[in-house]
């Protein structure tokens, strides 16, 4: 995702869940040409009263002092501005967006357009016909108006009830069309890629999937035939009002903060918990399937990933597990198209909401089983909102499918594996590597003699090595010396078996994925060790972090969250960190507080797209009263900072220096003479301890088969290189134990011997 004008990702989480636009008796009956959706900020109750007297629709759930979104005619907009209200346009003209969503002409693909309830049900039935071996029609119940809650059960061979269950749905709120559309896309991908995509095949075989595109069919149908932005179901409340907000009708916390007893409210909770057949059907389905381990309720908009609780500010007892999986789901979403979904508990991340689905699915079952229950607010951030253009259906589905697949895997991992040692951007030919991993118990316990390292350098079969236990669930292995005779890269993964026989890997989907490290000599184009300022700058529009926590270039003073030393080897001592810690000071004395702080690299030139950029980063946010609630965003520009593309969204808490390497072209940024990077550390959650660091910024590429004798990289083969080759030849049995020795290993046989010396002298003489 690209951001214009050099700013960081600036968005206000606009709580939009009470939209009550009415388009007359039919959608075609009222013309909305020129109507806008605008943001208005009200500062007191008097201003709120004036606002309510001017506009016909306020879209927020919680109508009060603060920023509100309103739907206005041209005349109402003039009246607002004449009354002294400043307005910010969110949707400049409602009518074209609506027309685009409801276009009759279908695209080349089913997913190029939104679809009526009948079309959705027809497609689901066709899926069951086309994929009978893995898909069966699943009725989840019936609606108030006796419409079927129709979806699919998907699984591979074997008894599905003995597999972990994954249940997700869209359309609990009728107007949120991107929910059903995205769920249909993900359903399609699970079916059409089964048997060809190894990961999808594995997860379909190993899980039982229950997928329901439209949970509120009566309301969804009503949005097509009458009122496009209708939210609730179609309950006749008996007083001239219609509808219950199904996502306030679940029993957990029913009737509490963020719901309403007024029947005309868009968050009307209903007369009693599970009074509505739609929510009651969901309850009965979850109770009837005790294998369900993961649940998602898809909504829009705001790009959020949310978990319990919604009815209280307290953290749920399993918050660390939600944080672990949720943060990594957000990373996978960002990896697809750069959209950064903010994550955290419902109450504090979006707003209080009692009687919601996630609270009940998690909370009502907590004494019998753990269900990872979340809500995802899909695209966008408010630019189109509920009227999201149909061309965003597929990318929204793609990014969320990546998250869903990870969740389906993670909830039933027997163990979790993380690398403790840093992996270098490249290995010199003949250089040794030690890999250390931590194996973390999850559903099973660690077996100390059953952790293995698998590696290859020829693209063939992997070779297995047993990893040695270091205690404290740490395991280590010395990788055999690699050279350039194979594919020019070392590929590896780690696998561990638990005490009940389950296996886990690193990376997550190993052996379907693995770590790849280039083998060869790194040719440096540019390097900043941060010992001098060298054109790096601090500060951007919108930076609000307290002065003690902004980026500063220092020899860091360590705390439990901040590094004591920089990443560069001696004599380097300085790096960029967010605030200078004080000796003996409290852990949060100099961390990021009250907003964000931005660090910019200088502009530099990249000759072509073969070059890599690497940097060492430090990030810590797992301490304090609001752990794991923030992140560091890293972006790149190829036009000097006018437009930015996301490089990575750092959420993990390594509390150590981690090297990240990437090719700009791989994140959609071609090489240019105006390259620039941006590092943004944020504290958006009260009580967070946020510390970040940046060091050893390098632009380089690895070339395997080009030993040239120029060990000191001064573009000359001269006497200074003679002393280095002599040291290499006098090492243990002539083995190239130093990366510098790779410059003399001309015959690529892993040692520097007389053959290499004679070749070197030829080059020296010339």
XYZ file of C-alpha atoms in Angstrom:
766
model
C 0.000 0.000 0.000
C 1.399 3.352 -0.990
C 0.989 6.524 0.993
C 1.214 9.910 -0.694
C 2.821 13.130 0.526
C 5.464 11.464 2.644
C 3.266 10.981 5.695
C 3.114 7.871 7.796
C -0.059 5.856 7.882
C -2.434 8.521 9.135
C -5.898 7.324 9.948
C -8.452 7.782 12.632
C -10.260 4.612 13.632
C -13.773 5.757 12.823
C -16.356 3.689 14.629
C -19.016 3.109 12.014
C -21.611 0.596 13.121
C -24.856 2.482 13.282
C -25.341 3.558 9.697
C -28.962 4.328 8.988
C -29.049 5.641 5.461
C -32.463 5.136 3.900
C -33.001 5.252 0.189
C -36.784 5.453 0.201
C -39.065 2.471 -0.384
C -36.693 1.122 -3.045
C -33.038 1.635 -3.783
C -33.976 3.206 -7.069
C -36.621 5.399 -5.397
C -34.377 8.079 -3.959
C -31.600 9.809 -5.865
C -28.444 10.389 -3.830
C -26.463 12.338 -6.392
C -24.303 14.840 -4.568
C -24.761 13.315 -1.109
C -21.516 13.051 0.821
C -20.171 11.318 3.904
C -18.103 13.778 5.937
C -16.319 13.824 9.273
C -17.325 16.455 11.790
C -15.742 17.058 15.191
C -18.031 18.213 17.995
C -16.519 19.586 21.197
C -19.497 19.747 23.579
C -23.142 18.790 23.988
C -24.413 22.073 22.570
C -22.515 21.469 19.334
C -23.850 17.918 19.220
C -27.427 19.164 19.538
C -26.870 21.639 16.698
C -25.373 18.913 14.535
C -28.324 16.592 15.140
C -30.751 19.347 14.163
C -29.041 19.786 10.765
C -28.199 16.282 9.509
C -30.484 13.307 9.021
C -27.918 10.544 9.534
C -25.057 10.126 12.022
C -23.295 6.854 11.268
C -21.378 6.237 14.499
C -22.401 3.742 17.152
C -21.530 6.081 20.004
C -22.964 9.477 19.252
C -21.209 11.981 21.494
C -18.406 14.478 21.769
C -15.606 13.715 19.338
C -15.293 12.858 15.642
C -18.490 11.706 13.942
C -19.324 10.636 10.398
C -22.496 12.027 8.889
C -24.357 11.634 5.620
C -25.382 14.999 4.180
C -27.150 16.451 1.185
C -25.555 19.484 -0.497
C -27.964 21.706 1.432
C -27.142 20.064 4.754
C -23.416 20.437 4.074
C -23.904 24.167 3.489
C -25.888 24.408 6.712
C -23.155 22.621 8.658
C -20.452 24.931 7.359
C -22.615 28.028 7.950
C -23.068 26.820 11.538
C -19.283 26.863 11.994
C -18.551 23.130 11.683
C -15.361 22.133 9.897
C -15.918 19.115 7.645
C -13.550 16.578 6.135
C -14.852 14.629 3.126
C -14.743 10.843 3.437
C -16.983 9.898 0.511
C -17.394 12.742 -1.968
C -20.449 11.345 -3.719
C -22.398 8.380 -2.383
C -24.373 7.632 -5.565
C -21.523 6.500 -7.890
C -20.078 4.185 -5.253
C -23.469 2.630 -4.703
C -24.084 2.216 -8.420
C -20.683 0.595 -8.878
C -21.377 -1.913 -6.109
C -24.716 -2.900 -7.611
C -23.656 -3.047 -11.256
C -25.668 -5.618 -13.173
C -22.941 -6.377 -15.738
C -20.812 -9.106 -14.204
C -17.072 -9.293 -14.613
C -14.975 -12.081 -16.045
C -14.739 -13.695 -12.620
C -17.456 -14.372 -10.071
C -15.372 -12.354 -7.604
C -15.301 -9.237 -9.779
C -18.724 -8.221 -8.471
C -20.974 -8.307 -5.415
C -23.874 -10.743 -5.563
C -27.428 -11.101 -4.363
C -28.341 -13.704 -1.748
C -29.813 -15.975 -4.436
C -26.619 -15.782 -6.500
C -24.500 -16.535 -3.450
C -26.587 -19.590 -2.559
C -26.447 -20.805 -6.156
C -22.644 -20.525 -6.125
C -22.388 -22.418 -2.830
C -24.546 -25.217 -4.259
C -22.358 -25.330 -7.370
C -19.235 -25.655 -5.217
C -20.766 -28.692 -3.517
C -21.494 -30.230 -6.931
C -18.026 -29.479 -8.336
C -16.017 -30.683 -5.308
C -18.018 -33.547 -3.763
C -14.938 -35.272 -2.348
C -14.149 -32.430 0.031
C -17.232 -30.146 0.161
C -20.770 -30.713 1.408
C -23.650 -28.285 1.810
C -24.053 -27.188 5.410
C -27.225 -25.580 6.768
C -26.390 -23.572 9.878
C -30.053 -22.856 10.658
C -32.790 -20.558 9.389
C -33.483 -16.854 9.702
C -36.463 -14.984 11.107
C -38.055 -14.969 7.652
C -37.206 -18.652 7.166
C -34.250 -18.126 4.846
C -31.524 -20.763 4.960
C -28.196 -19.940 6.582
C -26.372 -21.835 3.850
C -22.665 -22.621 3.686
C -20.187 -25.452 3.235
C -18.349 -28.018 5.285
C -14.916 -28.637 3.752
C -12.396 -31.310 4.751
C -10.193 -34.025 3.285
C -10.332 -37.790 3.863
C -11.046 -39.088 7.344
C -13.414 -38.303 10.194
C -13.737 -34.521 10.222
C -15.100 -34.478 13.766
C -11.721 -35.749 14.982
C -9.898 -32.839 13.351
C -9.608 -29.288 14.726
C -12.523 -27.227 13.413
C -12.299 -23.778 11.818
C -15.561 -21.791 11.587
C -15.896 -18.368 9.975
C -18.695 -16.298 8.513
C -19.536 -12.887 7.091
C -22.678 -10.845 6.842
C -23.753 -10.570 10.472
C -24.313 -6.893 9.643
C -26.340 -6.699 6.451
C -24.745 -3.698 4.746
C -21.157 -4.970 5.043
C -21.040 -6.614 1.634
C -17.282 -7.161 1.547
C -17.683 -9.742 4.339
C -19.752 -12.250 2.308
C -17.710 -11.479 -0.814
C -14.377 -12.163 0.931
C -15.683 -15.312 2.623
C -16.858 -16.624 -0.759
C -13.438 -15.884 -2.243
C -11.687 -17.807 0.543
C -14.130 -20.700 0.182
C -13.331 -20.782 -3.541
C -9.570 -20.800 -2.941
C -9.725 -23.711 -0.477
C -11.621 -25.762 -3.038
C -9.907 -24.860 -6.306
C -6.376 -25.106 -4.904
C -6.870 -28.381 -3.068
C -4.507 -30.948 -4.532
C -2.223 -28.379 -6.199
C -1.269 -25.951 -3.442
C 0.642 -27.949 -0.787
C -0.305 -25.711 2.134
C -4.019 -25.529 1.317
C -4.083 -29.278 0.660
C -2.476 -29.981 4.018
C -4.801 -27.679 5.940
C -7.938 -28.974 4.210
C -6.844 -32.533 4.999
C -5.958 -31.753 8.616
C -8.847 -29.411 9.543
C -12.644 -29.442 9.339
C -13.778 -26.119 7.848
C -17.234 -24.612 8.344
C -17.850 -21.544 6.179
C -21.005 -19.402 6.126
C -20.945 -16.396 3.777
C -24.151 -14.669 4.992
C -25.218 -15.001 8.634
C -27.995 -12.366 8.345
C -29.781 -13.328 5.098
C -32.951 -11.294 5.780
C -30.987 -8.101 6.334
C -28.665 -8.792 3.407
C -31.626 -9.325 1.063
C -33.132 -6.050 2.323
C -29.957 -4.148 1.371
C -30.478 -5.279 -2.230
C -34.188 -4.588 -2.563
C -34.797 -1.609 -0.289
C -32.259 0.086 1.993
C -28.620 -0.319 0.955
C -27.076 0.568 4.322
C -29.410 -1.448 6.535
C -27.471 -3.006 9.438
C -29.717 -5.208 11.594
C -31.943 -8.195 10.978
C -35.595 -7.660 10.062
C -37.348 -8.215 13.409
C -40.624 -6.275 13.687
C -40.219 -4.694 17.109
C -43.929 -3.918 17.328
C -43.535 -0.186 17.791
C -42.944 0.912 14.233
C -39.241 0.041 14.311
C -37.488 -2.948 12.776
C -34.370 -4.911 13.486
C -32.097 -6.265 16.199
C -28.341 -5.839 16.001
C -27.335 -9.504 15.910
C -23.849 -8.641 17.135
C -25.301 -7.321 20.405
C -27.641 -10.288 20.871
C -25.170 -12.929 22.068
C -25.330 -13.811 25.755
C -21.802 -12.982 26.928
C -22.009 -9.497 28.497
C -25.478 -8.990 26.984
C -26.987 -5.597 27.768
C -23.717 -3.997 28.816
C -21.692 -1.069 27.556
C -21.810 -0.504 23.819
C -25.316 -1.869 23.331
C -28.747 -0.232 23.559
C -32.206 -1.114 24.843
C -33.928 1.387 22.512
C -35.596 -0.436 19.621
C -34.830 2.366 17.147
C -31.109 2.179 17.909
C -28.771 0.621 15.381
C -27.173 -1.296 18.275
C -30.468 -2.506 19.740
C -29.580 -5.648 21.687
C -32.988 -7.355 21.414
C -35.397 -8.277 24.229
C -33.166 -11.067 25.579
C -29.934 -12.922 24.804
C -30.259 -15.077 21.678
C -33.766 -13.818 21.052
C -33.015 -13.895 17.312
C -32.996 -17.156 15.360
C -29.814 -16.168 13.514
C -27.655 -15.697 16.625
C -29.315 -18.686 18.324
C -28.427 -20.839 15.316
C -24.784 -19.834 15.667
C -24.851 -20.698 19.370
C -26.355 -24.112 18.696
C -23.881 -24.841 15.918
C -20.846 -24.058 18.082
C -22.226 -26.147 20.945
C -22.920 -29.049 18.581
C -19.345 -29.082 17.226
C -16.924 -29.512 20.089
C -13.953 -29.714 17.721
C -14.201 -26.019 16.780
C -10.878 -24.442 17.742
C -10.976 -21.194 15.746
C -13.726 -18.732 14.823
C -13.795 -15.499 12.797
C -16.664 -13.035 12.383
C -15.859 -10.863 9.332
C -17.076 -7.243 9.290
C -16.090 -3.957 7.682
C -14.615 -1.419 7.822
C -11.423 -0.029 9.499
C -8.816 -2.790 8.900
C -8.699 -4.201 12.414
C -8.083 -7.603 13.952
C -9.985 -7.840 17.243
C -10.370 -10.302 20.101
C -12.232 -10.507 23.453
C -13.192 -8.748 25.497
C -15.612 -6.250 23.991
C -17.755 -5.837 27.077
C -14.980 -4.868 29.497
C -11.577 -3.205 29.464
C -10.074 -6.173 31.325
C -7.780 -8.488 29.380
C -9.051 -12.005 28.825
C -7.087 -14.797 30.571
C -5.677 -16.011 27.240
C -4.626 -12.591 25.966
C -0.992 -13.696 25.333
C -2.249 -16.438 22.997
C -4.523 -14.007 21.164
C -1.614 -11.578 20.925
C 0.769 -14.240 19.609
C -1.537 -15.494 16.856
C -3.253 -12.169 16.138
C -0.025 -10.231 15.610
C 1.252 -12.835 13.179
C -2.039 -12.861 11.301
C -1.649 -9.099 10.898
C 1.874 -9.637 9.545
C 0.595 -12.061 6.930
C -2.124 -9.628 5.899
C 0.494 -6.891 5.484
C 2.751 -9.226 3.496
C 0.113 -9.608 0.770
C -0.679 -6.017 -0.204
C 0.816 -3.847 2.529
C -2.431 -3.148 4.419
C -1.617 -2.929 8.098
C -4.496 -4.185 10.206
C -4.286 -2.836 13.741
C -4.888 -5.565 16.321
C -5.922 -5.859 19.947
C -8.886 -6.374 22.304
C -12.245 -5.139 21.002
C -12.966 -2.790 23.901
C -9.744 -0.780 23.698
C -8.944 -1.143 19.988
C -12.245 -0.082 18.459
C -14.963 0.563 21.087
C -16.970 -1.118 23.886
C -19.404 -3.674 22.438
C -21.347 -5.998 24.743
C -23.240 -9.042 23.546
C -20.902 -9.677 20.620
C -20.101 -12.938 18.874
C -16.417 -13.220 19.788
C -17.005 -12.674 23.495
C -19.559 -15.489 23.580
C -17.724 -18.001 21.358
C -14.605 -17.579 23.490
C -16.113 -16.811 26.890
C -19.065 -19.206 27.053
C -16.796 -22.145 26.207
C -13.746 -21.171 28.233
C -14.243 -23.821 30.931
C -14.560 -26.658 28.396
C -12.210 -25.729 25.561
C -10.177 -22.851 24.164
C -11.627 -21.305 21.015
C -9.540 -18.664 19.297
C -12.432 -16.304 18.514
C -11.821 -13.022 16.714
C -13.534 -10.413 14.588
C -11.817 -8.918 11.556
C -12.853 -5.510 10.260
C -11.995 -5.657 6.565
C -11.113 -2.868 4.125
C -11.022 0.026 3.921
C -10.037 2.748 6.410
C -13.057 4.908 5.623
C -12.435 6.126 2.088
C -15.420 4.141 0.772
C -16.458 2.287 3.900
C -19.537 0.130 3.378
C -19.523 1.075 -0.320
C -16.176 -0.568 -1.031
C -15.644 -0.854 -4.815
C -15.872 -4.407 -6.188
C -12.293 -4.352 -7.498
C -11.183 -4.612 -3.875
C -12.956 -7.944 -3.302
C -10.086 -10.134 -4.517
C -7.189 -8.322 -2.765
C -9.221 -8.211 0.457
C -9.827 -11.934 0.127
C -6.173 -12.644 -0.664
C -4.760 -10.863 2.362
C -7.285 -12.398 4.732
C -6.874 -15.894 3.311
C -3.195 -15.681 4.277
C -4.240 -14.804 7.829
C -6.917 -17.506 7.995
C -4.486 -20.201 6.854
C -1.983 -19.148 9.492
C -4.673 -19.156 12.185
C -5.887 -22.620 11.138
C -2.338 -23.872 11.506
C -1.397 -22.016 14.685
C -4.339 -22.916 16.918
C -3.380 -26.589 16.806
C 0.413 -26.392 16.759
C 1.804 -28.941 19.217
C 4.948 -26.814 19.704
C 6.240 -23.451 18.540
C 9.756 -22.850 17.291
C 11.606 -19.538 17.150
C 15.201 -18.883 16.080
C 17.297 -17.336 18.823
C 20.442 -16.831 16.750
C 20.567 -14.196 14.027
C 20.871 -15.488 10.474
C 23.358 -13.445 8.418
C 22.247 -11.897 5.129
C 24.774 -14.137 3.379
C 27.452 -16.741 4.085
C 30.924 -16.483 2.630
C 32.058 -19.619 0.878
C 33.716 -21.715 3.559
C 32.138 -19.835 6.468
C 30.620 -21.820 9.336
C 27.168 -21.109 10.795
C 25.671 -21.968 14.170
C 21.875 -22.043 14.429
C 20.156 -21.901 17.814
C 16.403 -22.387 18.192
C 13.971 -22.254 21.081
C 11.205 -24.856 21.146
C 8.194 -23.617 23.103
C 5.548 -25.975 24.535
C 2.014 -25.303 23.269
C -0.354 -28.279 23.145
C 2.468 -30.752 23.793
C 5.683 -30.847 25.790
C 9.189 -30.624 24.338
C 11.198 -33.825 23.822
C 14.875 -32.909 24.256
C 16.239 -35.568 21.914
C 13.805 -34.974 19.073
C 14.717 -31.614 17.530
C 16.270 -31.764 14.060
C 17.903 -29.383 11.603
C 17.442 -30.076 7.883
C 19.670 -28.431 5.271
C 20.696 -28.572 1.608
C 22.768 -26.477 -0.822
C 22.061 -28.301 -4.061
C 18.281 -28.052 -4.407
C 17.944 -31.801 -3.772
C 16.951 -33.734 -0.675
C 17.448 -32.253 2.770
C 20.067 -33.739 5.113
C 19.048 -34.179 8.758
C 21.212 -33.201 11.729
C 20.264 -33.684 15.383
C 20.249 -30.422 17.344
C 21.954 -30.484 20.737
C 20.043 -29.432 23.841
C 21.456 -26.401 25.641
C 18.814 -26.510 28.377
C 15.855 -24.157 28.852
C 14.323 -25.591 25.646
C 17.200 -24.183 23.578
C 18.768 -26.321 20.845
C 21.830 -25.694 18.693
C 23.625 -27.109 15.667
C 26.822 -26.285 13.777
C 26.033 -26.311 10.069
C 28.681 -27.973 7.887
C 30.798 -25.565 5.852
C 29.088 -24.547 2.631
C 30.591 -23.506 -0.679
C 29.466 -22.256 -4.071
C 29.429 -25.595 -5.833
C 25.665 -26.047 -5.557
C 22.779 -23.617 -5.944
C 24.649 -20.765 -4.270
C 22.386 -20.780 -1.213
C 21.961 -22.692 2.029
C 18.350 -23.754 2.598
C 17.219 -25.073 5.965
C 14.384 -25.613 8.391
C 13.978 -26.888 11.962
C 11.526 -29.553 13.060
C 10.594 -30.804 16.536
C 8.362 -33.620 17.772
C 6.297 -33.268 20.945
C 5.662 -35.846 23.641
C 2.362 -36.881 21.998
C 3.886 -37.279 18.558
C 2.867 -33.966 16.999
C 5.419 -32.105 14.882
C 6.144 -28.405 14.461
C 8.557 -26.514 12.255
C 10.396 -23.285 11.668
C 9.481 -21.477 9.460
C 5.807 -21.915 10.279
C 4.888 -24.218 7.394
C 8.164 -26.164 7.212
C 9.070 -28.186 5.232
C 6.753 -26.478 2.720
C 8.765 -23.329 3.384
C 12.350 -22.865 4.559
C 15.043 -20.290 5.225
C 17.373 -19.496 2.297
C 20.760 -17.823 2.885
C 22.911 -16.870 -0.125
C 26.434 -18.309 -0.195
C 29.170 -16.150 -1.584
C 30.934 -12.837 -1.235
C 28.906 -9.784 -0.377
C 29.705 -6.823 -2.589
C 28.842 -3.630 -0.714
C 27.520 -0.552 -2.477
C 26.670 1.520 0.592
C 27.024 1.083 4.344
C 25.969 3.150 7.363
C 27.280 1.916 10.702
C 25.611 4.870 12.476
C 28.880 6.056 14.018
C 28.130 9.410 12.392
C 24.832 11.084 11.508
C 25.676 10.840 7.773
C 22.468 12.439 6.556
C 20.000 10.474 8.683
C 17.182 12.661 10.008
C 14.517 12.470 12.703
C 10.985 13.860 12.646
C 7.945 13.860 10.371
C 4.589 15.550 10.134
C 2.324 14.019 12.765
C 5.089 12.909 15.124
C 3.740 13.374 18.641
C 5.959 11.128 20.768
C 7.312 12.657 23.957
C 10.795 14.135 23.611
C 12.441 11.489 25.819
C 11.348 8.727 23.432
C 12.196 10.108 19.981
C 14.914 8.593 17.822
C 18.435 9.500 18.957
C 21.890 8.317 17.816
C 23.861 7.223 20.892
C 25.932 4.556 22.543
C 22.841 2.973 24.123
C 22.397 2.404 27.835
C 20.639 -0.902 28.233
C 17.392 -1.595 30.056
C 15.157 -4.663 30.124
C 13.698 -3.346 26.850
C 16.567 -1.422 25.211
C 19.910 -2.762 23.957
C 23.098 -2.163 25.906
C 25.246 -2.398 22.751
C 24.867 -1.539 19.113
C 24.813 -4.255 16.446
C 28.013 -3.324 14.569
C 31.221 -5.119 15.506
C 33.873 -3.126 17.411
C 35.013 -0.436 17.217
C 31.414 0.583 16.465
C 29.419 1.676 19.520
C 26.563 3.876 18.274
C 23.136 3.161 16.815
C 19.736 4.821 16.556
C 17.386 4.037 19.457
C 14.085 5.476 20.634
C 15.229 7.434 23.657
C 18.418 7.225 25.679
C 18.042 5.020 28.740
C 19.525 6.147 32.037
C 21.713 4.086 34.328
C 19.508 2.626 37.040
C 16.415 4.241 35.540
C 13.003 2.616 35.295
C 12.312 0.442 32.238
C 9.896 2.993 30.807
C 11.903 6.114 31.622
C 12.933 6.777 28.023
C 10.606 4.653 25.882
C 8.283 5.900 23.145
C 5.210 7.593 24.651
C 2.142 9.461 23.400
C 2.392 8.843 19.660
C 4.991 8.111 17.008
C 8.583 9.019 16.178
C 10.093 8.760 12.678
C 13.641 8.110 11.447
C 14.612 8.689 7.784
C 17.624 7.386 5.897
C 19.439 9.672 3.462
C 18.443 9.480 -0.196
C 20.691 7.024 -2.040
C 21.040 5.601 -5.547
C 20.389 1.962 -6.434
C 21.921 0.963 -9.810
C 19.489 -1.864 -10.592
C 17.059 -4.346 -9.049
C 19.669 -7.001 -8.164
C 20.768 -5.231 -4.983
C 19.651 -6.074 -1.450
C 19.044 -3.709 1.441
C 19.617 -4.942 4.973
C 19.446 -3.361 8.396
C 19.667 -4.539 11.969
C 16.563 -3.687 13.986
C 15.681 -3.951 17.648
C 12.087 -4.006 18.798
C 10.572 -4.549 22.236
C 6.950 -4.183 23.289
C 6.122 -7.170 25.503
C 6.379 -5.398 28.856
C 4.406 -2.755 30.728
C 0.686 -2.702 31.511
C -0.348 -2.960 27.828
C 2.102 -5.465 26.315
C 2.169 -6.301 22.615
C -0.202 -3.506 21.659
C 2.017 -1.533 19.269
C 4.353 -2.028 16.302
C 7.166 -0.540 14.220
C 6.393 0.261 10.577
C 9.222 0.277 8.020
C 8.665 1.641 4.496
C 10.683 2.460 1.366
C 10.368 5.112 -1.339
C 12.002 5.425 -4.747
C 11.035 9.068 -5.290
C 12.748 10.690 -2.329
C 9.842 10.212 0.065
C 6.780 11.371 -1.857
C 5.218 7.894 -2.016
C 5.957 4.987 0.341
C 5.638 1.213 0.144
C 5.575 -1.049 3.208
C 8.694 -3.179 3.747
C 7.653 -4.865 6.971
C 5.283 -4.500 9.867
C 7.318 -5.434 12.990
C 5.186 -6.918 15.739
C 7.345 -9.681 17.189
C 9.312 -8.991 20.377
C 12.750 -10.449 19.813
C 14.352 -8.163 22.450
C 17.478 -8.671 20.375
C 19.053 -7.341 17.200
C 17.452 -8.936 14.128
C 18.791 -8.452 10.590
C 16.173 -7.972 7.876
C 17.206 -8.166 4.225
C 15.058 -7.575 1.152
C 15.154 -6.528 -2.484
C 13.149 -3.333 -3.048
C 11.704 -4.776 -6.254
C 10.177 -7.617 -4.200
C 7.986 -5.098 -2.341
C 7.022 -3.358 -5.575
C 9.652 -0.591 -5.601
C 11.969 -0.503 -8.656
C 15.526 0.789 -8.287
C 16.103 4.513 -8.793
C 18.481 7.302 -7.856
C 16.025 8.539 -5.184
C 15.762 5.608 -2.739
C 14.904 6.328 0.894
C 13.769 4.348 3.959
C 11.510 5.336 6.855
C 11.316 3.768 10.327
C 8.275 4.624 12.490
C 8.029 3.490 16.130
C 4.650 4.089 17.757
C 3.062 4.030 21.184
C -0.697 4.114 20.686
C -1.678 2.080 23.758
C -1.536 3.545 27.245
C 0.942 1.638 29.389
C 3.033 0.227 26.550
C 6.811 -0.019 26.877
C 8.025 0.559 23.317
C 11.725 0.517 22.437
C 13.194 0.313 18.940
C 16.657 0.487 17.401
C 18.279 0.637 13.950
C 21.910 -0.089 13.083
C 24.204 -1.397 10.307
C 22.332 -0.282 7.197
C 23.889 -1.958 4.132
C 23.190 -2.024 0.391
C 24.882 -5.071 -1.126
C 24.545 -8.164 -3.247
C 26.068 -11.603 -2.994
C 28.086 -13.036 -5.858
C 29.070 -16.608 -5.425
C 31.671 -17.567 -8.017
C 33.744 -14.395 -8.166
C 36.746 -14.691 -5.818
C 39.103 -11.964 -7.014
C 41.890 -11.639 -4.460
C 40.834 -8.160 -3.342
C 40.296 -9.028 0.334
C 40.186 -5.436 1.589
C 37.836 -4.306 -1.215
C 40.007 -1.369 -2.292
C 39.653 -2.387 -5.963
C 43.341 -3.344 -6.035
C 45.126 -6.677 -5.720
C 48.311 -5.567 -3.963
C 50.637 -6.174 -1.013
C 47.914 -5.585 1.560
C 46.101 -8.616 0.117
C 49.294 -10.711 0.233
C 49.317 -10.637 4.036
C 45.697 -11.802 4.100
C 46.212 -14.778 1.778
C 49.227 -15.784 3.833
C 47.066 -15.869 6.965
C 44.430 -17.940 5.154
C 47.001 -20.495 3.963
C 48.504 -20.786 7.446
C 45.144 -21.468 9.101
C 44.109 -24.939 10.339
C 44.784 -27.317 7.463
C 44.389 -24.418 5.094
C 40.624 -24.240 5.818
C 38.908 -21.009 4.900
C 37.654 -20.184 8.383
C 37.488 -16.463 7.686
C 35.035 -14.839 5.301
C 37.986 -12.846 3.905
C 39.556 -16.097 2.779
C 36.724 -16.539 0.302
C 38.422 -13.869 -1.826
C 41.254 -16.336 -2.520
C 39.358 -19.615 -2.894
C 39.641 -19.494 -6.695
C 39.080 -23.227 -7.255
C 36.045 -23.254 -4.890
C 37.284 -26.300 -2.982
C 36.633 -24.890 0.530
C 40.294 -24.231 1.357
C 43.003 -21.788 0.350
C 46.043 -23.746 -0.814
C 48.957 -23.508 -3.252
C 46.682 -23.725 -6.286
C 44.868 -20.633 -5.071
C 48.164 -18.903 -4.207
C 49.509 -19.400 -7.734
C 46.299 -17.951 -9.216
C 46.530 -15.023 -6.800
C 50.128 -14.289 -7.830
C 49.037 -14.263 -11.478
C 46.461 -11.589 -10.638
C 48.909 -9.743 -8.412
C 51.463 -9.645 -11.218
C 48.942 -8.229 -13.665
